[in-house]
PDB file of C-alpha atoms and ligand atoms in Angstrom:
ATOM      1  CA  UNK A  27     -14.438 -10.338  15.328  1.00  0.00           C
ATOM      2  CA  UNK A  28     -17.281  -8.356  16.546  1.00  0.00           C
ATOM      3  CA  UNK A  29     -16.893  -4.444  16.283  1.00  0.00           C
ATOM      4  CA  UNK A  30     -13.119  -4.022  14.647  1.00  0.00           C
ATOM      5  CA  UNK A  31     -13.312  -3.579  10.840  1.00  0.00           C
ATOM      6  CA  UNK A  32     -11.903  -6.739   8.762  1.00  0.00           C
ATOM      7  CA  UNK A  33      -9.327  -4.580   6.864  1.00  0.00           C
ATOM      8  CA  UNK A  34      -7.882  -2.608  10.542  1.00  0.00           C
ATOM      9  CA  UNK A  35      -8.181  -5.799  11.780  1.00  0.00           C
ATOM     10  CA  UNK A  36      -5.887  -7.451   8.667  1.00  0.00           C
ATOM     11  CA  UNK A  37      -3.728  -4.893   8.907  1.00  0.00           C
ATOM     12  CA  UNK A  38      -3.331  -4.905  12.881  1.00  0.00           C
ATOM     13  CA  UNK A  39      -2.444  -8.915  12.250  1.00  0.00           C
ATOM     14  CA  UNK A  40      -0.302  -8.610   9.579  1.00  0.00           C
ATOM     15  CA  UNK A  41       1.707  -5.650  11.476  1.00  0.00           C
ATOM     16  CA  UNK A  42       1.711  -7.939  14.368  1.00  0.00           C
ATOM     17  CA  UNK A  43       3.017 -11.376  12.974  1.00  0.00           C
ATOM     18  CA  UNK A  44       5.546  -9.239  11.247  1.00  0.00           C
ATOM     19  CA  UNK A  45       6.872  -8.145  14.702  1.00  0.00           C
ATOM     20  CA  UNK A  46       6.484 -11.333  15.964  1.00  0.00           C
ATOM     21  CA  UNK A  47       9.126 -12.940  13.212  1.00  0.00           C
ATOM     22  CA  UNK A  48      11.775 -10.072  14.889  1.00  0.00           C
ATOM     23  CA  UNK A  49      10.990 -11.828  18.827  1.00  0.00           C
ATOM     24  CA  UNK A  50      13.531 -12.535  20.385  1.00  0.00           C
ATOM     25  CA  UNK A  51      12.444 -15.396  22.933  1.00  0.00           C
ATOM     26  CA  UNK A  52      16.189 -17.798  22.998  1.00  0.00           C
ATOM     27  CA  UNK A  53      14.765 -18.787  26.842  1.00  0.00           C
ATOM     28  CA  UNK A  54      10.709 -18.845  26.544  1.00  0.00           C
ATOM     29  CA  UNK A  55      10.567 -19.698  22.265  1.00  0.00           C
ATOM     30  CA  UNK A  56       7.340 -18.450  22.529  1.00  0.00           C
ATOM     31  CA  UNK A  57       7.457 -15.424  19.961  1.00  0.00           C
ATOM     32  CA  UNK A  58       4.619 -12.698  20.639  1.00  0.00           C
ATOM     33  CA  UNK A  59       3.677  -9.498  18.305  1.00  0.00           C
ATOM     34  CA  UNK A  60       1.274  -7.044  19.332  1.00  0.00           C
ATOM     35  CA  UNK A  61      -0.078  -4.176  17.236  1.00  0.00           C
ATOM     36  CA  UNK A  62      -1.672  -1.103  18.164  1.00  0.00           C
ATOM     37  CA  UNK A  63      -4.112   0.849  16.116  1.00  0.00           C
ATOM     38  CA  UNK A  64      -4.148   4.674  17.266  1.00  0.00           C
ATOM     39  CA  UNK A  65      -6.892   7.295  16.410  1.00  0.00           C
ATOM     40  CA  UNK A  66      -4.993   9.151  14.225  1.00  0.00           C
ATOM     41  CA  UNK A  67      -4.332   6.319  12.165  1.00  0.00           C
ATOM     42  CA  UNK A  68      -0.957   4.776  13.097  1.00  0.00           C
ATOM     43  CA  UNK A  69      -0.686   1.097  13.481  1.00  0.00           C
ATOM     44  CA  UNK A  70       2.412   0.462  16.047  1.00  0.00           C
ATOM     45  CA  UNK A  71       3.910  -2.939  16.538  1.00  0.00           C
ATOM     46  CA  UNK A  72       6.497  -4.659  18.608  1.00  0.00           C
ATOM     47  CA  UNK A  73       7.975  -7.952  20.258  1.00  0.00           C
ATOM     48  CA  UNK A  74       8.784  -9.343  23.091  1.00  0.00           C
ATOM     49  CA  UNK A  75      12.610  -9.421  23.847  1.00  0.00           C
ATOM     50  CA  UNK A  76      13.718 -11.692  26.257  1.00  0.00           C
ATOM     51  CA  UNK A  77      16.739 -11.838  28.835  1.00  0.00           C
ATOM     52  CA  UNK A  78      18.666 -13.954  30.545  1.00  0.00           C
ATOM     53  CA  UNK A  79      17.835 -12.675  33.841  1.00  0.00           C
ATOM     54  CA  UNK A  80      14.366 -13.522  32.945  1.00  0.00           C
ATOM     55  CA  UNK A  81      12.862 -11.007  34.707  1.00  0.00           C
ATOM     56  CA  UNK A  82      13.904  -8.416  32.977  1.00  0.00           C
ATOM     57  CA  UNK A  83      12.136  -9.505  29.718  1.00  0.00           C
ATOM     58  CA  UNK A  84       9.697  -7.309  28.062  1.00  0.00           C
ATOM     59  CA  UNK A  85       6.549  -8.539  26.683  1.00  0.00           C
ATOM     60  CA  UNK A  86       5.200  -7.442  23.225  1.00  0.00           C
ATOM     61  CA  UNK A  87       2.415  -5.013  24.018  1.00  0.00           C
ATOM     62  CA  UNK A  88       4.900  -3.258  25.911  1.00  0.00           C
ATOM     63  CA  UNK A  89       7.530  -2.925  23.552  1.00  0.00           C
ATOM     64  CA  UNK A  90       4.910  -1.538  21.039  1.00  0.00           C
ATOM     65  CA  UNK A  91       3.350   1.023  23.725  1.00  0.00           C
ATOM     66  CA  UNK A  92       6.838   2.240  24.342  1.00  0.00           C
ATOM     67  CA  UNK A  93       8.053   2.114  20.796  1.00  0.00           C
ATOM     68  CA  UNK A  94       4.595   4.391  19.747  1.00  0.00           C
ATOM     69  CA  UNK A  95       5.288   6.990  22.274  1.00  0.00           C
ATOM     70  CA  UNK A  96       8.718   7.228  21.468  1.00  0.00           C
ATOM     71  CA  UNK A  97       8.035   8.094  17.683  1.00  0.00           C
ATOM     72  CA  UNK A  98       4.998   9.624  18.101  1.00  0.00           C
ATOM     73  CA  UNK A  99       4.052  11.074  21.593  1.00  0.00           C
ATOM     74  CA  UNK A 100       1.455  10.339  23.984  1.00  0.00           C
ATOM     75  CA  UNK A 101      -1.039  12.656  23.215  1.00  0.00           C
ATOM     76  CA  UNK A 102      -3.400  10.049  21.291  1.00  0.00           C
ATOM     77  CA  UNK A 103      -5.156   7.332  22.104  1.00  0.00           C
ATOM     78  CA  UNK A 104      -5.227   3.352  21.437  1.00  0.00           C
ATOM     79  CA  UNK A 105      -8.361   2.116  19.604  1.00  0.00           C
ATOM     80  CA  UNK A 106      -7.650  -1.659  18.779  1.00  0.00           C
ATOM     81  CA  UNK A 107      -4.714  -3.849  19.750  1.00  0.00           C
ATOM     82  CA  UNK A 108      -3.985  -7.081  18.241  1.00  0.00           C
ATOM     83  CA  UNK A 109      -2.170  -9.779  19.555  1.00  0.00           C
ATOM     84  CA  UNK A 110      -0.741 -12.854  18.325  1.00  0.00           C
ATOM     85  CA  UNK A 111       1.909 -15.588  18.314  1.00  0.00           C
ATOM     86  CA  UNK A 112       3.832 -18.220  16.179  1.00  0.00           C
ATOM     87  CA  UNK A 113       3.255 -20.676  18.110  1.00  0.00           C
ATOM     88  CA  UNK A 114      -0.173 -21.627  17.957  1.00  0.00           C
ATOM     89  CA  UNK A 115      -0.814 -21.071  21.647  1.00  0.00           C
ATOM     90  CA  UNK A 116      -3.463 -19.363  23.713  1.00  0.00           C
ATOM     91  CA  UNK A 117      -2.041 -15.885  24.498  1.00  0.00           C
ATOM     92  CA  UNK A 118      -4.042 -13.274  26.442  1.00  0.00           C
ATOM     93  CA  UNK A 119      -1.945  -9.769  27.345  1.00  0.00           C
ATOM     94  CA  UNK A 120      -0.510 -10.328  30.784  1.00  0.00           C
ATOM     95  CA  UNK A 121      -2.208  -7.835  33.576  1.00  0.00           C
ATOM     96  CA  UNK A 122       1.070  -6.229  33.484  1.00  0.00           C
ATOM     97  CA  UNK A 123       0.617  -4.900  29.841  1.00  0.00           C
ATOM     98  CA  UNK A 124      -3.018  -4.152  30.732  1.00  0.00           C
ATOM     99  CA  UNK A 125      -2.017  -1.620  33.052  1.00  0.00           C
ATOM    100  CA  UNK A 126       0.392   0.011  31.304  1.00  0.00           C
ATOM    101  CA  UNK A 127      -1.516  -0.143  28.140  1.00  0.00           C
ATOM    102  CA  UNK A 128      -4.556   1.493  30.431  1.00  0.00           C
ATOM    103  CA  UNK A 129      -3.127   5.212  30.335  1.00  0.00           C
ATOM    104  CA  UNK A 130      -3.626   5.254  26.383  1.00  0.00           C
ATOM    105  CA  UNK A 131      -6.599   3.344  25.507  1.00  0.00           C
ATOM    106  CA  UNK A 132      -9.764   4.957  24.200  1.00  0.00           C
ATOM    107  CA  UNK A 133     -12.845   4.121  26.522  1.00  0.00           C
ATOM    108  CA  UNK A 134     -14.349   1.720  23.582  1.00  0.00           C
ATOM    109  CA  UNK A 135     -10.827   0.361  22.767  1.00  0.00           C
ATOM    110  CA  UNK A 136     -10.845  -3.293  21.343  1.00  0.00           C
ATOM    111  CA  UNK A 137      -8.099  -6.202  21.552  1.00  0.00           C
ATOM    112  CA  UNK A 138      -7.967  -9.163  20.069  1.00  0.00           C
ATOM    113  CA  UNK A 139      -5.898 -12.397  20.963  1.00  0.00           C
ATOM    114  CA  UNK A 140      -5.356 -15.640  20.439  1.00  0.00           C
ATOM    115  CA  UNK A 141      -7.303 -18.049  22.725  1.00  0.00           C
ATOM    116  CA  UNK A 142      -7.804 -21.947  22.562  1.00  0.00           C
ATOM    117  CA  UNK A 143     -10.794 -21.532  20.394  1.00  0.00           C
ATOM    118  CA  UNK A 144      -9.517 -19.171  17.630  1.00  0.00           C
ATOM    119  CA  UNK A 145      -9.017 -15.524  18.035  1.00  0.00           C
ATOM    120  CA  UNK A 146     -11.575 -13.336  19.855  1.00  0.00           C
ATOM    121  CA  UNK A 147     -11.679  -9.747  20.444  1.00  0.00           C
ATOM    122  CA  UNK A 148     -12.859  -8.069  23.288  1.00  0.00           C
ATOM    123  CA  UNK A 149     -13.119  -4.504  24.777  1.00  0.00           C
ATOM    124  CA  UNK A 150     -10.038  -3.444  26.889  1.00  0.00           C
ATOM    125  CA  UNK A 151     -12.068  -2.274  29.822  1.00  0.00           C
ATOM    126  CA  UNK A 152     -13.463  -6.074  29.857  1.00  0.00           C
ATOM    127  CA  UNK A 153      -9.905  -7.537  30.438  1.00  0.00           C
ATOM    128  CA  UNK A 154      -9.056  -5.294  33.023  1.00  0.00           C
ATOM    129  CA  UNK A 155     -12.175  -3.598  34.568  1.00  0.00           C
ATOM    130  CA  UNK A 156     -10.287  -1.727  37.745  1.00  0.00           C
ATOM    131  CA  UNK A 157      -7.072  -0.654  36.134  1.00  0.00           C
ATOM    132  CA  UNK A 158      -5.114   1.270  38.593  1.00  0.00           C
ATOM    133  CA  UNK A 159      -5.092   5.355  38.323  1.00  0.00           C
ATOM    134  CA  UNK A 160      -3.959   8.579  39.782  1.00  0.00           C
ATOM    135  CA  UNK A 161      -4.892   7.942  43.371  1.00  0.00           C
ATOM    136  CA  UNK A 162      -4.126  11.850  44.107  1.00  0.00           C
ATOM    137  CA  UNK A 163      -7.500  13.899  44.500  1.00  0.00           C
ATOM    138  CA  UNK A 164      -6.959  17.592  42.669  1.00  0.00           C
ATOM    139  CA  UNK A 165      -6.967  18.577  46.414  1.00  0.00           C
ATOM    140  CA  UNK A 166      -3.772  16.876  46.878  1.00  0.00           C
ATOM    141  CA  UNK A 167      -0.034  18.509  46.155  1.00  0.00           C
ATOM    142  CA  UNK A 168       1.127  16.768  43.166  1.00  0.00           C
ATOM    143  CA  UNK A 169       4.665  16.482  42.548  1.00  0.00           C
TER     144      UNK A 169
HETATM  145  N1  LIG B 114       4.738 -12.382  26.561  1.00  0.00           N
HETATM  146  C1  LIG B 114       4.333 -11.333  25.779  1.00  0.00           C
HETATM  147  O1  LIG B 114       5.090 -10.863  24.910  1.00  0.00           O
HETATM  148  N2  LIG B 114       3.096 -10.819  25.990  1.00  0.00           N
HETATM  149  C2  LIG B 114       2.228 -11.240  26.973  1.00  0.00           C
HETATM  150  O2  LIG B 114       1.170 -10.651  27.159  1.00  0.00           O
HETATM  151  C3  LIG B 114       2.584 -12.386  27.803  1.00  0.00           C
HETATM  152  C4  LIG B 114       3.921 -12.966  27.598  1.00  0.00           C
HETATM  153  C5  LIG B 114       6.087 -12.936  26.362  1.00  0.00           C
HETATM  154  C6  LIG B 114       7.047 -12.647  27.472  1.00  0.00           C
HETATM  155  C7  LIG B 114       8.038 -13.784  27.327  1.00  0.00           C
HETATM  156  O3  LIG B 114       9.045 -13.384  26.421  1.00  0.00           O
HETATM  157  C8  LIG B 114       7.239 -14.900  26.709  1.00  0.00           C
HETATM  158  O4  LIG B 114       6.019 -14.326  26.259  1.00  0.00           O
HETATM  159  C9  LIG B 114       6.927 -16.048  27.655  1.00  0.00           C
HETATM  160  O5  LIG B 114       6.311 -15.605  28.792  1.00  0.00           O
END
């Protein structure tokens, strides 16, 4: 791990794999726990919960973004995510996640996730580089 501390870093995975142990994945089996680290101090986790529509399942880093706000409001920012799963597999946050995690990371925020050479953690802005935003100008009528 390059820039996140060993013990938020501990902490972020052991908050993580505990979440992942509550997935529910009955169609996919693949069991995903994400953890979020806020500036305030906070660690946030959640899992993905599947459906059987499919489509309407919700991935991990999701469920922990909306789970944060939820008890604690979106006035502060993400500093380090973790990511992991039990099944020993590669597992990157999907671009989906990226860009709704985008509206709440800090500008030096770190993740870290499993890949097939061990975990590695990178910034945020390096997974997703052109994250979508507020295409109104202040010129424009918002509402
Ligand atoms: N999944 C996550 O929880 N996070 C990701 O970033 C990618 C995929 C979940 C969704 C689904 O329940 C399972 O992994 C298989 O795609």
């Amino acid at each position: 791990m390059a820039n996140l501390s060993p013990d938020i870093f501990l902490k972020l995975h052991t908050a993580a794999e505990s979440a992942a142990g509550k997935s529910y994945a009955p169609y996919s089996g693949f069991r995903v726990g994400a953890a979020l680290f806020f500036d305030d101090g906070i660690v946030t986790a959640g899992c993905n919960v599947e459906n059987v529509s499919y489509s309407l399942t919700i991935c991990a880093e999701r469920t922990a973004l909306v789970r944060a706000i939820a008890e604690n409001g979106s006035a502060r920012k993400i500093v380090a995510i973790a990511v992991i799963n039990l099944n020993k597999a590669a597992s990157p946050p999907c671009g989906a996640c990226l860009q709704m995690l985008s509206e709440f990371v800090a500008p030096d925020a770190v993740i870290c996730f499993p890949t097939d050479s061990g975990m590695v953690e990178k910034q945020f802005r390096e997974l997703l580089p052109f994250a979508f935003t507020d295409w109104k100008t202040d010129d424009d009528a918002r509402g």
